[in-house]
Short mmCIF file of C-alpha atoms in Angstrom, two decimals:
data_model
loop_
_atom_site.label_atom_id
_atom_site.label_comp_id
_atom_site.label_asym_id
_atom_site.label_seq_id
_atom_site.Cartn_x
_atom_site.Cartn_y
_atom_site.Cartn_z
CA ASP A 4 22.08 -9.96 -20.82
CA THR A 5 19.34 -8.62 -18.58
CA ALA A 6 16.40 -7.28 -20.57
CA VAL A 7 14.94 -5.01 -17.86
CA SER A 8 17.29 -4.13 -15.05
CA GLN A 9 16.55 -2.18 -11.90
CA THR A 10 18.89 -0.74 -9.31
CA PRO A 11 19.13 -1.13 -6.44
CA LYS A 12 17.62 -4.54 -5.73
CA TYR A 13 17.19 -3.71 -2.05
CA LEU A 14 16.72 -0.31 -0.46
CA VAL A 15 16.37 0.33 3.25
CA THR A 16 15.83 3.91 4.31
CA GLN A 17 14.36 6.04 7.06
CA MET A 18 11.05 7.85 6.99
CA GLY A 19 11.25 11.27 5.47
CA ASN A 20 14.17 10.50 3.18
CA ASP A 21 14.17 10.92 -0.59
CA LYS A 22 15.25 7.99 -2.75
CA SER A 23 15.43 6.98 -6.40
CA ILE A 24 15.10 3.67 -8.21
CA LYS A 25 16.60 3.35 -11.66
CA CYS A 26 15.36 1.20 -14.53
CA GLU A 27 16.88 0.45 -17.91
CA GLN A 28 15.70 -1.83 -20.69
CA ASN A 29 17.77 -3.06 -23.63
CA LEU A 30 14.86 -4.53 -25.60
CA GLY A 31 14.36 -1.50 -27.80
CA HIS A 32 10.85 -1.04 -26.38
CA ASP A 33 9.18 2.35 -26.43
CA THR A 34 6.85 1.89 -23.45
CA MET A 35 7.88 1.52 -19.82
CA TYR A 36 5.97 1.10 -16.59
CA TRP A 37 6.26 1.15 -12.84
CA TYR A 38 4.25 -1.34 -10.80
CA LYS A 39 3.94 -1.63 -7.03
CA GLN A 40 3.58 -5.01 -5.34
CA ASP A 41 2.42 -4.82 -1.75
CA SER A 42 3.05 -7.24 1.10
CA LYS A 43 0.10 -9.36 -0.04
CA LYS A 44 1.66 -9.61 -3.51
CA PHE A 45 -1.02 -7.45 -5.12
CA LEU A 46 0.35 -5.86 -8.31
CA LYS A 47 -0.88 -2.43 -9.29
CA ILE A 48 0.25 -0.14 -12.06
CA MET A 49 1.58 3.26 -11.02
CA PHE A 50 2.81 4.90 -14.19
CA SER A 51 3.43 4.23 -17.83
CA TYR A 52 5.50 6.17 -20.34
CA ASN A 53 5.39 5.89 -24.10
CA ASN A 54 8.23 7.52 -25.99
CA LYS A 55 9.08 9.54 -22.88
CA GLU A 56 5.50 10.81 -22.59
CA LEU A 57 3.47 10.08 -19.44
CA ILE A 58 0.45 7.99 -20.41
CA ILE A 59 -0.86 6.48 -17.17
CA ASN A 60 -0.72 8.05 -13.72
CA GLU A 61 -2.77 5.93 -11.38
CA THR A 62 -3.67 8.28 -8.53
CA VAL A 63 -0.26 7.89 -7.04
CA PRO A 64 0.73 10.46 -4.37
CA ASN A 65 2.70 13.29 -5.90
CA ARG A 66 5.63 12.32 -3.68
CA PHE A 67 6.26 9.78 -6.46
CA SER A 68 7.73 11.30 -9.59
CA PRO A 69 8.76 9.23 -12.59
CA LYS A 70 11.32 10.56 -15.01
CA SER A 71 12.13 9.21 -18.44
CA PRO A 72 15.30 10.75 -19.87
CA ASP A 73 15.05 8.52 -22.96
CA LYS A 74 13.05 5.54 -24.20
CA ALA A 75 15.39 3.05 -22.54
CA HIS A 76 15.22 4.52 -19.05
CA LEU A 77 12.46 5.18 -16.54
CA ASN A 78 13.47 6.25 -13.07
CA LEU A 79 11.26 6.59 -10.02
CA HIS A 80 11.96 9.25 -7.43
CA ILE A 81 10.17 9.20 -4.11
CA ASN A 82 10.15 12.16 -1.75
CA SER A 83 9.45 12.16 1.98
CA LEU A 84 9.23 8.40 2.26
CA GLU A 85 6.53 6.94 4.50
CA LEU A 86 6.19 3.55 6.17
CA GLY A 87 3.36 2.67 3.77
CA ASP A 88 5.69 3.04 0.81
CA SER A 89 7.40 -0.20 1.79
CA ALA A 90 6.80 -2.60 -1.09
CA VAL A 91 8.46 -4.18 -4.09
CA TYR A 92 8.57 -1.88 -7.08
CA PHE A 93 8.76 -3.40 -10.55
CA CYS A 94 9.78 -1.72 -13.73
CA ALA A 95 8.45 -3.23 -16.96
CA SER A 96 8.55 -2.52 -20.67
CA SER A 97 6.65 -3.40 -23.81
CA GLN A 98 6.74 -2.49 -27.46
CA GLY A 99 3.91 -0.06 -28.03
CA LEU A 100 0.88 0.69 -25.90
CA MET A 101 -1.17 -2.06 -27.46
CA ASN A 102 1.52 -4.73 -27.38
CA THR A 103 0.37 -7.43 -25.10
CA GLU A 104 3.51 -8.75 -23.47
CA ALA A 105 5.19 -6.78 -20.72
CA PHE A 106 8.67 -7.73 -19.60
CA PHE A 107 9.35 -7.14 -15.92
CA GLY A 108 12.54 -6.36 -14.08
CA GLN A 109 13.56 -8.29 -10.97
CA GLY A 110 12.11 -5.69 -8.62
CA THR A 111 13.38 -3.32 -5.96
CA ARG A 112 12.40 -4.17 -2.40
CA LEU A 113 11.96 -0.87 -0.58
CA THR A 114 11.79 -0.94 3.19
CA VAL A 115 11.05 2.27 5.05
CA VAL A 116 11.92 2.20 8.76
CA GLN B 4 -13.16 -2.21 -6.62
CA GLN B 5 -11.44 -5.40 -7.69
CA GLN B 6 -11.99 -5.86 -11.39
CA VAL B 7 -10.41 -9.30 -11.69
CA LYS B 8 -11.18 -11.81 -8.95
CA GLN B 9 -8.81 -14.74 -8.59
CA SER B 10 -9.15 -17.93 -6.59
CA PRO B 11 -7.90 -19.81 -4.72
CA GLN B 12 -5.43 -17.68 -2.81
CA SER B 13 -3.19 -20.71 -2.33
CA LEU B 14 -3.10 -24.20 -3.75
CA ILE B 15 -1.16 -27.32 -2.83
CA VAL B 16 -0.92 -30.08 -5.41
CA GLN B 17 0.98 -33.33 -5.56
CA LYS B 18 3.51 -33.90 -8.30
CA GLY B 19 1.76 -35.16 -11.40
CA GLY B 20 -1.57 -33.67 -10.41
CA ILE B 21 -3.64 -30.96 -12.12
CA SER B 22 -3.52 -27.40 -10.79
CA ILE B 23 -6.53 -25.21 -11.53
CA ILE B 24 -6.70 -21.49 -10.89
CA ASN B 25 -9.84 -19.49 -11.63
CA CYS B 26 -10.48 -15.86 -12.47
CA ALA B 27 -13.63 -13.84 -13.06
CA TYR B 28 -14.14 -10.34 -14.39
CA GLU B 29 -16.93 -7.80 -14.84
CA ASN B 30 -15.61 -5.32 -17.39
CA THR B 31 -16.84 -6.39 -20.84
CA ALA B 32 -14.24 -4.11 -22.43
CA PHE B 33 -11.51 -6.57 -21.41
CA ASP B 34 -10.27 -8.30 -24.55
CA TYR B 35 -6.96 -9.84 -23.61
CA PHE B 36 -6.33 -12.18 -20.70
CA PRO B 37 -2.74 -13.11 -19.84
CA TRP B 38 -1.40 -15.25 -17.04
CA TYR B 39 1.85 -14.29 -15.39
CA GLN B 40 4.13 -16.55 -13.36
CA GLN B 41 6.30 -15.14 -10.58
CA PHE B 42 9.06 -16.97 -8.74
CA PRO B 43 10.32 -15.67 -5.39
CA GLY B 44 12.65 -12.73 -5.82
CA LYS B 45 11.83 -12.37 -9.51
CA GLY B 46 9.54 -10.23 -11.58
CA PRO B 47 6.38 -11.66 -13.16
CA ALA B 48 6.82 -13.29 -16.57
CA LEU B 49 4.18 -13.91 -19.19
CA LEU B 50 3.18 -17.58 -19.21
CA ILE B 51 0.26 -17.83 -21.61
CA ALA B 52 -2.51 -15.56 -22.84
CA ILE B 53 -5.88 -15.74 -24.60
CA ARG B 54 -8.28 -13.49 -26.44
CA PRO B 55 -12.05 -13.91 -26.07
CA ASP B 56 -12.55 -15.15 -29.64
CA VAL B 57 -11.30 -18.62 -28.60
CA SER B 58 -12.46 -20.83 -25.76
CA GLU B 59 -9.19 -22.61 -25.09
CA LYS B 60 -5.49 -22.18 -25.64
CA LYS B 61 -2.86 -24.77 -24.86
CA GLU B 62 0.90 -24.41 -24.61
CA GLY B 63 2.63 -27.52 -23.40
CA ARG B 64 1.28 -28.43 -19.97
CA PHE B 65 -0.48 -25.08 -19.58
CA THR B 66 -4.03 -24.50 -20.81
CA ILE B 67 -6.31 -21.48 -20.53
CA SER B 68 -10.04 -22.13 -20.66
CA PHE B 69 -12.21 -19.12 -21.40
CA ASN B 70 -15.97 -18.75 -20.90
CA LYS B 71 -17.06 -15.43 -22.38
CA SER B 72 -20.70 -15.65 -21.35
CA ALA B 73 -19.77 -16.37 -17.75
CA LYS B 74 -16.91 -13.86 -17.83
CA GLN B 75 -14.56 -16.42 -16.37
CA PHE B 76 -11.23 -17.89 -17.36
CA SER B 77 -8.98 -20.44 -15.77
CA LEU B 78 -5.46 -21.81 -15.93
CA HIS B 79 -4.92 -25.54 -15.89
CA ILE B 80 -1.47 -26.96 -15.26
CA MET B 81 -1.31 -30.60 -16.23
CA ASP B 82 1.25 -33.01 -14.73
CA SER B 83 2.24 -30.36 -12.19
CA GLN B 84 5.93 -30.35 -11.24
CA PRO B 85 7.76 -28.97 -8.20
CA GLY B 86 9.39 -26.46 -10.55
CA ASP B 87 5.92 -25.03 -11.21
CA SER B 88 5.77 -23.83 -7.60
CA ALA B 89 5.31 -20.07 -7.93
CA THR B 90 2.71 -17.34 -7.65
CA TYR B 91 0.35 -17.12 -10.61
CA PHE B 92 -1.48 -13.97 -11.58
CA CYS B 93 -4.33 -13.67 -13.99
CA ALA B 94 -4.74 -10.30 -15.62
CA ALA B 95 -6.95 -8.48 -18.07
CA LEU B 96 -6.47 -5.70 -20.52
CA ALA B 97 -9.20 -3.47 -21.88
CA ARG B 98 -9.47 -1.93 -25.33
CA GLY B 99 -8.19 1.61 -25.35
CA SER B 100 -6.76 1.34 -21.87
CA ASN B 101 -3.23 2.30 -22.85
CA TYR B 102 -2.07 -1.13 -21.73
CA LYS B 103 -3.35 -0.75 -18.20
CA LEU B 104 -3.07 -4.35 -17.07
CA THR B 105 -5.42 -5.20 -14.21
CA PHE B 106 -4.11 -8.08 -12.13
CA GLY B 107 -5.86 -10.60 -9.91
CA LYS B 108 -4.55 -10.98 -6.38
CA GLY B 109 -2.44 -14.02 -7.20
CA THR B 110 -2.39 -17.71 -6.31
CA LEU B 111 0.53 -19.27 -4.52
CA LEU B 112 0.97 -22.74 -6.00
CA THR B 113 3.00 -25.34 -4.16
CA VAL B 114 3.68 -28.63 -5.90
CA ASN B 115 4.87 -31.30 -3.49
CA PRO B 116 7.33 -33.92 -4.75
#
């Protein structure tokens, strides 16, 4: 039973395309996040949602649009993909904004060619 | 501006040795300091964490040492094993930050048999 699952695991696409990454958690958590890990393994938060409400938006280009249809899902849509968007994207969840343990998915490796 | 500085970038230790990874921070609002462990192809997972009201926390072979006055904390892995080979991230969380975890740049630990 995977706690935080992301699909797809790998995504290769051409510049200019639009793509989506899906995330689902079965932990009953009410807070979900998207993190970006670059080629040097640096992890940086992009967005967080609490009870479907956007809480953190870390100066991410507006080509990135998160959508949370319910507390268990947080999808990431990316428009007009650029080479610099190539990275591993991690979804995570926690119980509450002040809960201290975040559970991460396995990641989606996005390669833009 | 890097708020959590982590060193070394990579570390090679022999089996049975002690692995030490150091982190330093500037933001005095940080009040929770977790360490995450990441294996290749996996998402980060919480390993151990500490709050600044204690100077040390130990869980099995893993110990966090915390020096509030110096604004430094470190992870010690005793009796290091090849299975400990992974990337380790220190992180920090500030009061009222809506769980905006700030990560260090990571340390790639290799434990040779």
